[in-house]
Coordinates of C-alpha atoms and ligand atoms in Angstrom, one line a residue:
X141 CA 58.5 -74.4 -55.9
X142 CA 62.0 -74.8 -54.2
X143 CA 64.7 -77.1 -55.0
X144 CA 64.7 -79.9 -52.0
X145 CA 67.7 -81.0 -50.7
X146 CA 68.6 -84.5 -49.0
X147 CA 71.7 -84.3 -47.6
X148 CA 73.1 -86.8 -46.5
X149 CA 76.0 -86.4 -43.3
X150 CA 76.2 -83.6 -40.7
X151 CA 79.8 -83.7 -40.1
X152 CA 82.5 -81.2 -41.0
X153 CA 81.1 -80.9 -44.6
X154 CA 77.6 -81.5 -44.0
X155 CA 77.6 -78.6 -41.4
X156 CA 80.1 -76.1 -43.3
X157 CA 77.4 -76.4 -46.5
X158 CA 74.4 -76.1 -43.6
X159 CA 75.7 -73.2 -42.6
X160 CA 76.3 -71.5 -46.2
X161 CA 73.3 -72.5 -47.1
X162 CA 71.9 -70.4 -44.0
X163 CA 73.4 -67.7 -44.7
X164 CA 72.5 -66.6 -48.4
X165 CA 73.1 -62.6 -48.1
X166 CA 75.4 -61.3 -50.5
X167 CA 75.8 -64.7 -52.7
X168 CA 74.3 -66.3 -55.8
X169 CA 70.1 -64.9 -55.5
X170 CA 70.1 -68.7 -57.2
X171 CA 70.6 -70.1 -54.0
X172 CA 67.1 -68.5 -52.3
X173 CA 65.6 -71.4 -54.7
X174 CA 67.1 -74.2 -52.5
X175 CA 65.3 -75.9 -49.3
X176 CA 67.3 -78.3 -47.0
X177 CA 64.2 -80.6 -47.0
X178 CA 66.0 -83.9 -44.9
X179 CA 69.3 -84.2 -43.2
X180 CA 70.4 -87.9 -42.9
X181 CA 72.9 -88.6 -39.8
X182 CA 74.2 -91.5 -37.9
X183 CA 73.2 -90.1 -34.3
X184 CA 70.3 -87.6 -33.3
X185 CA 71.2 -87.3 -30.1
X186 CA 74.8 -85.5 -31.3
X187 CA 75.1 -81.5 -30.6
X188 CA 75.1 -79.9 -33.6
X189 CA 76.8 -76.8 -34.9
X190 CA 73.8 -75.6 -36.9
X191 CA 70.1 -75.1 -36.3
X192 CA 67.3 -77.4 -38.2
X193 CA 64.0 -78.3 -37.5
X194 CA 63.1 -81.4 -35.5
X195 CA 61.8 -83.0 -38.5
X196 CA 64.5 -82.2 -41.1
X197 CA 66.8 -84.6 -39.4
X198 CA 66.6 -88.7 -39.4
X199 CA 68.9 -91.2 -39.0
X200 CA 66.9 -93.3 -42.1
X201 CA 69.3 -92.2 -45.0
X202 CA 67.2 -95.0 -47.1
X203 CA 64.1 -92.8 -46.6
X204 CA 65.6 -89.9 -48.2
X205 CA 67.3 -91.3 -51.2
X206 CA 63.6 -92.7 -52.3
X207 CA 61.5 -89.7 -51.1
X208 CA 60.5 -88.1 -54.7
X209 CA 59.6 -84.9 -52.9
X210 CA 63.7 -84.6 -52.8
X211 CA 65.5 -83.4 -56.0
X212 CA 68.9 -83.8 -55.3
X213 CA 70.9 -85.7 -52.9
X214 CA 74.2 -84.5 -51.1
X215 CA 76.4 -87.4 -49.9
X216 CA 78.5 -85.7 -47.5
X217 CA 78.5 -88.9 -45.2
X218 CA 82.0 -90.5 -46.5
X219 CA 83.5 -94.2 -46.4
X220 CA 82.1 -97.0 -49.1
X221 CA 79.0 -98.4 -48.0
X222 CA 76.5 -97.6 -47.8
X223 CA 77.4 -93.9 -49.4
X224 CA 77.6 -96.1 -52.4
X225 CA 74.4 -98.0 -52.1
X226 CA 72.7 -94.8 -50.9
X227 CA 74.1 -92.9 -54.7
X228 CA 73.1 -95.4 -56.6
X229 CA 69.2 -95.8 -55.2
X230 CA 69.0 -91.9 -55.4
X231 CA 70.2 -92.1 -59.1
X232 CA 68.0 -94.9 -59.9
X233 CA 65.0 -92.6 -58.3
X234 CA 66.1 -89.9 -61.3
X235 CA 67.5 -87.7 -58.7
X236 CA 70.1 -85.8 -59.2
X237 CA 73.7 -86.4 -56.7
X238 CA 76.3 -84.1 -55.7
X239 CA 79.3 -86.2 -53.7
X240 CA 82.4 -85.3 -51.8
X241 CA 83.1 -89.0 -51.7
X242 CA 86.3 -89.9 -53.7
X243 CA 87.0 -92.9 -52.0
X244 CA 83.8 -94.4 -53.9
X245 CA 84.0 -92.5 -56.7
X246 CA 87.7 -93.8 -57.7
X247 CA 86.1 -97.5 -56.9
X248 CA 82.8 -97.2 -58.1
X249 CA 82.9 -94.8 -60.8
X250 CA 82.0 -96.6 -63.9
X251 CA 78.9 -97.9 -62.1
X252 CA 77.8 -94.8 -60.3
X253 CA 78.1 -92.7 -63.8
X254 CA 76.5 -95.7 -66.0
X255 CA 73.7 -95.4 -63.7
X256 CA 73.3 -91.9 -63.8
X257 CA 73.6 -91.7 -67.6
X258 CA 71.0 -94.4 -67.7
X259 CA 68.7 -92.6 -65.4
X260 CA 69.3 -88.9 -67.3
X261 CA 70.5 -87.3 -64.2
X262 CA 74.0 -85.9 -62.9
X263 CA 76.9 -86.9 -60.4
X264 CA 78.6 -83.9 -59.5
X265 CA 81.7 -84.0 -57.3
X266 CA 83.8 -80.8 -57.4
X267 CA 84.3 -81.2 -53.3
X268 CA 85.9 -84.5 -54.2
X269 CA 89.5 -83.3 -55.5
X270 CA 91.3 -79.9 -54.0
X271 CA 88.5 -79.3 -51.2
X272 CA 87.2 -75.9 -52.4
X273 CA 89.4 -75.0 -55.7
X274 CA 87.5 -75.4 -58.7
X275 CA 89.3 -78.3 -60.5
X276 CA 86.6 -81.0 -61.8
X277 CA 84.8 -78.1 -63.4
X278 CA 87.7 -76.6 -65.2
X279 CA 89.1 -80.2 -66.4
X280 CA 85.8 -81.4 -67.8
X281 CA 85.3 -77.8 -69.4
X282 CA 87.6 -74.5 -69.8
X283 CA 90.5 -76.9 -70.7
X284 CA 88.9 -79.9 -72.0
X285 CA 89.6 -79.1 -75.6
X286 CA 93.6 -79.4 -74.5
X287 CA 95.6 -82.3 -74.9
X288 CA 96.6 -82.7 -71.5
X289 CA 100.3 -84.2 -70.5
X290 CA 100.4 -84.2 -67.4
X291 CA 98.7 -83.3 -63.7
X292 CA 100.6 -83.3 -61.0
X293 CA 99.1 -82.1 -57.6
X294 CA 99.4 -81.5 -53.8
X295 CA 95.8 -83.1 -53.3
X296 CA 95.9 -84.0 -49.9
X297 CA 95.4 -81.4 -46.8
X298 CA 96.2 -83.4 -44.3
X299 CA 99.7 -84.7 -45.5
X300 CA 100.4 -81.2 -46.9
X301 CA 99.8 -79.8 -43.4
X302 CA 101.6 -82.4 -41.5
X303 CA 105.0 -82.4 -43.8
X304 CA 104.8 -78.3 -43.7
X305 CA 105.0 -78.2 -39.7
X306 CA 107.5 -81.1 -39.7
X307 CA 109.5 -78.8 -42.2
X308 CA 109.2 -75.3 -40.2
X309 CA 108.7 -76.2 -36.9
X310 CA 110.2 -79.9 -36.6
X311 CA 107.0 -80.7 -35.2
X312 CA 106.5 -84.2 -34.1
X313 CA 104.2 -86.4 -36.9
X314 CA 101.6 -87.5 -34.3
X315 CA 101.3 -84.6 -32.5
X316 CA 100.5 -82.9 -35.8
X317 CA 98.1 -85.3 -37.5
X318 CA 95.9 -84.6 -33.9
X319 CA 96.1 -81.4 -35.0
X320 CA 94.5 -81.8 -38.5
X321 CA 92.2 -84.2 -37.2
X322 CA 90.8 -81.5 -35.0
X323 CA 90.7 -78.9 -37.5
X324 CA 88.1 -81.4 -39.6
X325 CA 90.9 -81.8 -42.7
X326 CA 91.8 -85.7 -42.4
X327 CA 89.2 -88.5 -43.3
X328 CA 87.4 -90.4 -40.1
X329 CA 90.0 -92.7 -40.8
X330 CA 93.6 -90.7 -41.2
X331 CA 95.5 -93.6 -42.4
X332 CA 94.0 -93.3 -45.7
X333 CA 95.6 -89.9 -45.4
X334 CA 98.3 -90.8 -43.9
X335 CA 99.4 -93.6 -46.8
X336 CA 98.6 -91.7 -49.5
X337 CA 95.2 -93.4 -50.4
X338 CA 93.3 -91.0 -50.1
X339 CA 95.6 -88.6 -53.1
X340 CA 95.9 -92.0 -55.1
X341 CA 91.6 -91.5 -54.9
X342 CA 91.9 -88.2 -56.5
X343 CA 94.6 -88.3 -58.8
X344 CA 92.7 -91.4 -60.3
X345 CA 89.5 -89.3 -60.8
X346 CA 91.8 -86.1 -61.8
X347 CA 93.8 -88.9 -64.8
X348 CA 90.0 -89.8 -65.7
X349 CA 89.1 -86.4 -66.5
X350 CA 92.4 -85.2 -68.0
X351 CA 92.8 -88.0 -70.4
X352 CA 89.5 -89.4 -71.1
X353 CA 89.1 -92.7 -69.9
X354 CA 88.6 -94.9 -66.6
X355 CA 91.2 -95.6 -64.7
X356 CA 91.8 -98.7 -62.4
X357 CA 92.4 -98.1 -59.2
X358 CA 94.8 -100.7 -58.3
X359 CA 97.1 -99.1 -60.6
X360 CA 98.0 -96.4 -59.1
X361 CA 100.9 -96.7 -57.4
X362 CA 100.9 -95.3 -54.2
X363 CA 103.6 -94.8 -51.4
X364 CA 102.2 -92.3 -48.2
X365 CA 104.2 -90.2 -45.9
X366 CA 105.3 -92.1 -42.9
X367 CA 109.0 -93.0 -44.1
X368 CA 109.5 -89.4 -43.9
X369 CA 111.7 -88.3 -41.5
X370 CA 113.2 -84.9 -39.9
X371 CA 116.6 -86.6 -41.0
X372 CA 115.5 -86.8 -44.5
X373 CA 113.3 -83.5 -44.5
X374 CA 117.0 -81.8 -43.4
X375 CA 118.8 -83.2 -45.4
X376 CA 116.5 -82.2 -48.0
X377 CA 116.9 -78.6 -47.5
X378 CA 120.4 -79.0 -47.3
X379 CA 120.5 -79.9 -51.0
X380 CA 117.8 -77.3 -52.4
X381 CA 114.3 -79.4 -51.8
X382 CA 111.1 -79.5 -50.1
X383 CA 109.5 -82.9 -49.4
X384 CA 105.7 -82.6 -50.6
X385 CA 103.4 -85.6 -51.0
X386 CA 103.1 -85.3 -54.8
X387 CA 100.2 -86.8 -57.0
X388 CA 101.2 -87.4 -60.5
X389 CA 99.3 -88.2 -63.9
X390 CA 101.5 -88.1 -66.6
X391 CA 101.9 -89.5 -70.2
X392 CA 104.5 -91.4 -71.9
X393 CA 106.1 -89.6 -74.6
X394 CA 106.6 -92.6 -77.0
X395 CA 103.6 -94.6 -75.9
X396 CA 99.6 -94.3 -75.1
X397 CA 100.7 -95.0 -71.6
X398 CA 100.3 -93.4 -68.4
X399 CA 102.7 -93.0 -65.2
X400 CA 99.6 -92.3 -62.3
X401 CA 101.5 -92.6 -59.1
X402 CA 101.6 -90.9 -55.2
X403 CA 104.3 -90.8 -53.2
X404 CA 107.2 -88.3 -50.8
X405 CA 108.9 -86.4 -53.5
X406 CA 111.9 -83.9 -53.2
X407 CA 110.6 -80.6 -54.8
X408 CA 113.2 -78.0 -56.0
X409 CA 112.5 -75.1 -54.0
X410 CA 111.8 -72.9 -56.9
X411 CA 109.5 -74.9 -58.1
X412 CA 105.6 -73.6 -58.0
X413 CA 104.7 -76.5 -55.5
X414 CA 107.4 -76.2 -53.6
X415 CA 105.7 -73.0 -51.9
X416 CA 102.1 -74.7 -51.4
X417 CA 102.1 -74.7 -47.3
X418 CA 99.7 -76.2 -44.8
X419 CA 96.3 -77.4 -45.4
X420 CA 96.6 -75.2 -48.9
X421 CA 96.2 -77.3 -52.1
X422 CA 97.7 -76.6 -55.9
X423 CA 97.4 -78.9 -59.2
X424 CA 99.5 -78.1 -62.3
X425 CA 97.9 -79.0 -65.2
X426 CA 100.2 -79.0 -68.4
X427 CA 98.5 -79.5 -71.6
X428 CA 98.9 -78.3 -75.7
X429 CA 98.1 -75.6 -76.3
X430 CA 97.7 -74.1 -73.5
X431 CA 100.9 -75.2 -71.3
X432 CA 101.0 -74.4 -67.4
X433 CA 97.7 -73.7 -65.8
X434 CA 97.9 -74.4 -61.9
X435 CA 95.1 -74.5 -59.6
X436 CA 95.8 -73.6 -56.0
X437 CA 93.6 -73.2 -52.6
X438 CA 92.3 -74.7 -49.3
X439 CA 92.2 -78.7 -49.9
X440 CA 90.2 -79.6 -47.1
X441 CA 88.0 -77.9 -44.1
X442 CA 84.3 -77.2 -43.5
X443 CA 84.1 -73.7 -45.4
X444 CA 86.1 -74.5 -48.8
X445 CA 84.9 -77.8 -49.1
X446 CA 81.1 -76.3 -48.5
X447 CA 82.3 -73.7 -51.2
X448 CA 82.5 -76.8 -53.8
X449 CA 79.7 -78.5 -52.8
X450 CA 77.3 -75.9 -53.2
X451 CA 78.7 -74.9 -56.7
X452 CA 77.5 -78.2 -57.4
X453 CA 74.0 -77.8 -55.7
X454 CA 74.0 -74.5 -57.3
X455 CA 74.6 -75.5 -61.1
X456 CA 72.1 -78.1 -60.0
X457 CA 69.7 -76.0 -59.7
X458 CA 70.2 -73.6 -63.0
X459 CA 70.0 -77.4 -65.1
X460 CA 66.4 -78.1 -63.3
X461 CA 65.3 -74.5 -63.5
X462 CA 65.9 -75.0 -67.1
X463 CA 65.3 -78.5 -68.0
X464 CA 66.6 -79.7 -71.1
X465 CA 65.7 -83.2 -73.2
X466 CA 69.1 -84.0 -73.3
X467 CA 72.1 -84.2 -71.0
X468 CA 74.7 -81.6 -71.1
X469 CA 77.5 -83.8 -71.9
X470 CA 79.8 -81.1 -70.2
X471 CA 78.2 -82.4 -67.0
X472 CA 78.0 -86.0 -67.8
X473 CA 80.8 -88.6 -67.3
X474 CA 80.4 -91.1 -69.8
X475 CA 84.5 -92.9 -70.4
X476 CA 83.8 -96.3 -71.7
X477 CA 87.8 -97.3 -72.0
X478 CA 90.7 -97.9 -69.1
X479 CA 93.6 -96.2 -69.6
X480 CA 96.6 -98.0 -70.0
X481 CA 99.4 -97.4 -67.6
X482 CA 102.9 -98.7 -67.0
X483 CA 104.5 -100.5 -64.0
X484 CA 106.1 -98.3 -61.8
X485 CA 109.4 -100.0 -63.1
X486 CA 109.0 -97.9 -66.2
X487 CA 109.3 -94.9 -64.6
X488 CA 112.0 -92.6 -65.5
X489 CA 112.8 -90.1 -62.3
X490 CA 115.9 -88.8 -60.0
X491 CA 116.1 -90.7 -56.6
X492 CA 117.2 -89.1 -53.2
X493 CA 118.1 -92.2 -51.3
X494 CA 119.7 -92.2 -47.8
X495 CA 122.3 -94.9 -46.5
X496 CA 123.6 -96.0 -43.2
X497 CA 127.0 -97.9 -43.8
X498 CA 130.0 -99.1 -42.0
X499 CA 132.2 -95.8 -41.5
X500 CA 135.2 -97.4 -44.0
X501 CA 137.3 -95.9 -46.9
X502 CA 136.3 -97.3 -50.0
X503 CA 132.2 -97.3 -49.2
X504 CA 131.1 -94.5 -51.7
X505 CA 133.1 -96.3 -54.5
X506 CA 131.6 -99.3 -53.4
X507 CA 128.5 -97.7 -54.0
X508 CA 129.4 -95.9 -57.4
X509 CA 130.9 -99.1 -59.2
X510 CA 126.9 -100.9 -57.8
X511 CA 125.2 -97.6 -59.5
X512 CA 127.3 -97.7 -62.0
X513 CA 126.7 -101.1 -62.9
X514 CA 122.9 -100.6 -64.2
X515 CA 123.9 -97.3 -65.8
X516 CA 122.8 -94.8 -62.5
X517 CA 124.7 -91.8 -62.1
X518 CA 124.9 -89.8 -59.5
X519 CA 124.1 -86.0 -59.7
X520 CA 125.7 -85.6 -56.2
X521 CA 126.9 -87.8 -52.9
X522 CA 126.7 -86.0 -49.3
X523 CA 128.4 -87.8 -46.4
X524 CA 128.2 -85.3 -43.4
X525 CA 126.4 -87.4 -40.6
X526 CA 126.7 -90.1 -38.5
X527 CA 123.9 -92.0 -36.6
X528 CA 124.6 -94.5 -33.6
X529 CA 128.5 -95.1 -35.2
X530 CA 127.1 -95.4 -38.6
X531 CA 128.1 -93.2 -41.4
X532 CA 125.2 -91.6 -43.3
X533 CA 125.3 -91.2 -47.1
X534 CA 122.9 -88.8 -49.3
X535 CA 123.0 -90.0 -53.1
X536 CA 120.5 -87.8 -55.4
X537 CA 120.9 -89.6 -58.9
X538 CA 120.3 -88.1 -62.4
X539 CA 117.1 -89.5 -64.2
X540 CA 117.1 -93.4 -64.3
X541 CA 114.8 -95.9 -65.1
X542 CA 113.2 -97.1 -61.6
X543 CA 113.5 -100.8 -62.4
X544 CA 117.6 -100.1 -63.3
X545 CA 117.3 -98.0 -59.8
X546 CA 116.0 -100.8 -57.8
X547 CA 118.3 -103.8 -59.4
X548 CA 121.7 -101.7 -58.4
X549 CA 119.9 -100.8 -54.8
X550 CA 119.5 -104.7 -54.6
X551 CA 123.3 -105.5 -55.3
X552 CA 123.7 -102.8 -53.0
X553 CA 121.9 -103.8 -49.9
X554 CA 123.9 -106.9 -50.3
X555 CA 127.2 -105.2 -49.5
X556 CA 128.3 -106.1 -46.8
X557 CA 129.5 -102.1 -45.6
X558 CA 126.2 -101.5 -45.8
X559 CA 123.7 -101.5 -42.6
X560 CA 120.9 -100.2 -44.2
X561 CA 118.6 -98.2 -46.4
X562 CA 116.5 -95.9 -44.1
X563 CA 115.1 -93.8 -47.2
X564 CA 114.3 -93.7 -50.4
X565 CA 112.3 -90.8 -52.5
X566 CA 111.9 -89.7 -55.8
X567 CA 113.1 -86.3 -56.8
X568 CA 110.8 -84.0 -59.1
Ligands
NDP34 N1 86.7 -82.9 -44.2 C1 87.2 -82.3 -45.3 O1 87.9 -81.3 -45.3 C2 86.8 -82.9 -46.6 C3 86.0 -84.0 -46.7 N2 85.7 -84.5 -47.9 C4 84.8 -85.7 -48.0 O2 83.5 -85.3 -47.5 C5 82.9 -86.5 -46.9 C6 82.5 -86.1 -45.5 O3 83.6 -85.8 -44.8 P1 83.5 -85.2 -43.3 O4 82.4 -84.2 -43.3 O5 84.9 -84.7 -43.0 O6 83.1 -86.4 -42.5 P2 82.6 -86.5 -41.0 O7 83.0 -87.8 -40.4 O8 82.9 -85.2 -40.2 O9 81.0 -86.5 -41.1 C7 80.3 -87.7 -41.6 C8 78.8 -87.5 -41.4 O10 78.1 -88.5 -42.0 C9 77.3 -89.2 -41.1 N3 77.3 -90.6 -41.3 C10 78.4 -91.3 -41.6 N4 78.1 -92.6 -41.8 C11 76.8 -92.7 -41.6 C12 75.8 -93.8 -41.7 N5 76.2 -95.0 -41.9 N6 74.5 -93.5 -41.4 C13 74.1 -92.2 -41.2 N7 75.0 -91.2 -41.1 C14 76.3 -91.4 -41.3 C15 77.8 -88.8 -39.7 O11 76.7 -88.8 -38.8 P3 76.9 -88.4 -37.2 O12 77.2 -86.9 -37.3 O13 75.6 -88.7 -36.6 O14 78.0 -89.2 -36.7 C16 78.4 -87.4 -40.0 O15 77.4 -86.5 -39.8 C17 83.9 -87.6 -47.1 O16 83.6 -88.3 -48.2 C18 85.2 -86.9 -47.2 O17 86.2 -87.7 -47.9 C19 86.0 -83.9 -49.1 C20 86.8 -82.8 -49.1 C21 87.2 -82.2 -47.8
LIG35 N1 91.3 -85.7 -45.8 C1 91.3 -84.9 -47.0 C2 90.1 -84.0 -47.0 C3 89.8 -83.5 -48.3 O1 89.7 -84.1 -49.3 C4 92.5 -84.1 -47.1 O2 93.2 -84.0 -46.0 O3 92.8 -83.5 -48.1
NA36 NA1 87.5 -79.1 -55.8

């Protein structure tokens, strides 16, 4: 007897693991075991990209997570509800879930994982983080017996696309997230793209994994991309960066803490990230003994993301060929305890920050003695522009602890040479 699939969502996903699932010549022979018993969509009246019979598609998702003729169920439909409801009725039937959801896995985690523990089935969700590089699997098992220190990834395609044309071609931010809307890579809605959410999602589930406990969402701090400009991507580039939306998990030295945050980040250029283009993906992993380990790839699309979720189907498949009594706790996600982390005041990081002020002698000192004044100081000052009669200032300061940072920018903003602040990143 086959292996029956519910999937749930015939979008870009859905139809990119349709179609490999189709097309089984020259893959895993594992994969002749599966069926695609139900197909669960929104519309049936939509054109479709791949070829099922009549009665494998329905619009009743409900149907399909309590059909026990169905083994495993794919949620490849995205958003919160009712993906979430849909998981947890499907666990609750003892079947087993494979998601590329990690907006409700970063939310609803604990519950979706205490459920399946308690029903003796597995949530798998390599799709969820890095599209199709293998990244859940590896954390959770070729480098779990690490201590890890720190991940710090470009985890969003869409972002990573966007900020690359900006960069090579000074392409025009709308003009470009069309772009990666039409090539399937940003969520149905891109502002969780767009403001970072959607990397503050996976870096939440990637801290999880690499440090073995639950992390709360609300966090994470999380800054997206639209304060980026061309101005500041030049500028940038002038002084030996790239601007990447970075994702980072890291821990304190002296402390049990951790620092999980996304945001715009000046990346030396010879930095590994620095080089990671386009819809392409990487994640660093840094962790004793085994130090730098970084995983790189296509982050989002039909064909890599169908890639991950059918690993999952696949492995699926080998655990109910072979059923055991008891779990395989190198599948099972069983964190009891939240993670501690610290304020985003705590941080200690260099800042690239960008001023417009009143084109008089005397302004960078001005600025220097404010720095100066909560111990900031400055690895270099660029004044070369001038915008609308303005003068335009580059500082890039030397580590300094983001709550120091932010009291001297306040004194500063006060000034009364000062117009305004039009940027502020954080420099790797
Ligand atoms: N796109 C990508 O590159 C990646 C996406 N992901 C994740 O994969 C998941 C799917 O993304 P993607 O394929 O891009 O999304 P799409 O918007 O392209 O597809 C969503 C599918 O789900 C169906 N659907 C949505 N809501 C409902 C509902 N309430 N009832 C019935 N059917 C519903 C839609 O039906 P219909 O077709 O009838 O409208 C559609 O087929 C998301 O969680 C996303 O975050 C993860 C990695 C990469
Ligand atoms: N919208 C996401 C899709 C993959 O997770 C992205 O752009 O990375
Ligand atoms: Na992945």
């Amino acid at each position: 007897m086959g292996v029956k699939l519910g999937i749930l969502g015939l979008g870009t996903v859905g139809t990119g693991t349709v179609q490999l699932l189709q097309d089984m010549v020259g893959r895993n022979p594992l994969l002749q075991e599966i069926e695609i018993y139900r197909v669960g969509v929104r519309s049936l009246d939509k054109i479709r990209n791949v070829e099922l019979p009549a009665q494998v598609l329905t619009t009743d998702l409900a149907a399909i997570v309590n059909d026990p003729a169905v083994d495993i169920v794919v949620e490849l439909m995205g958003g919160l509800e009712p993906a979430r409801s849909l998981i947890l009725k499907a666990l609750n039937h003892g079947k087993h879930v494979v998601t590329a959801n990690k907006a409700v896995i970063a939310r609803f985690g604990a519950e979706i994982f205490t459920t399946a523990n308690q029903a003796g089935v597995y949530v798998m969700l390599e799709a969820a983080v890095g599209g199709g590089i293998p990244v859940i699997q590896p954390l959770k098992q070729s480098l779990s017996v690490n201590r890890i220190n720190t991940v710090t990834g470009i985890i969003n395609g869409t972002t990573n696309y966007i900020l690359t044309r900006m960069q090579t071609e000074g392409s025009n931010f709308s003009d470009v997230l069309a772009d990666a809307q039409r090539l399937g890579y940003a969520e149905a809605d891109p502002t969780s793209d767009v403001e970072g959410l959607d990397a503050a999602d996976k870096i939440a589930i990637l801290a999880s994994l690499g440090f073995g406990g639950r992390i709360n969402l609300e966090d994470v701090y999380c800054e997206g991309i639209r304060q980026v400009s061309k101005t500041d991507i030049t500028y940038a580039e002038k002084l030996g960066f790239v601007i990447k939306l970075l994702a980072i998990a890291k821990k304190y030295t002296d402390s049990s803490d951790l620092s999980v945050r996304v945001h715009p980040t000046l990346v030396p250029k010879p930095h590994p990230l620095a080089s990671i283009n386009g819809v392409y993906n990487a994640i660093l992993v840094e962790g004793e003994p085994i130090g730098q380990v970084m995983f790189f790839g296509p982050g989002a699309g039909a064909g890599a993301t169908a890639s991950a979720v059918t690993s999952d189907i696949l492995n699926l498949v080998a655990v109910l060929k072979t059923s055991t009594a008891n779990p395989n706790p190198l599948f099972t996600c069983a964190h009891q305890d939240y993670c501690q982390i610290a304020p985003i005041t705590e941080l200690v990081t260099r800042f690239y920050a960008r001023f417009l002020t009143k084109d008089q002698p005397g302004v960078i000192g001005k600025l220097g003695t404010c720095f100066g004044n909560y111990g900031v100081s400055l690895e270099s000052v660029v004044q070369t522009g001038f915008q609308g009669g303005l003068a335009e200032i580059v500082v890039v300061t030397h580590d300094v602890r983001e709550g120091d940072f932010r009291k001297a920018l306040a004194e500063i903003k006060n000034l009364e040479d000062i117009d305004s602040i039009p940027s502020l990143l954080r420099v790797l």
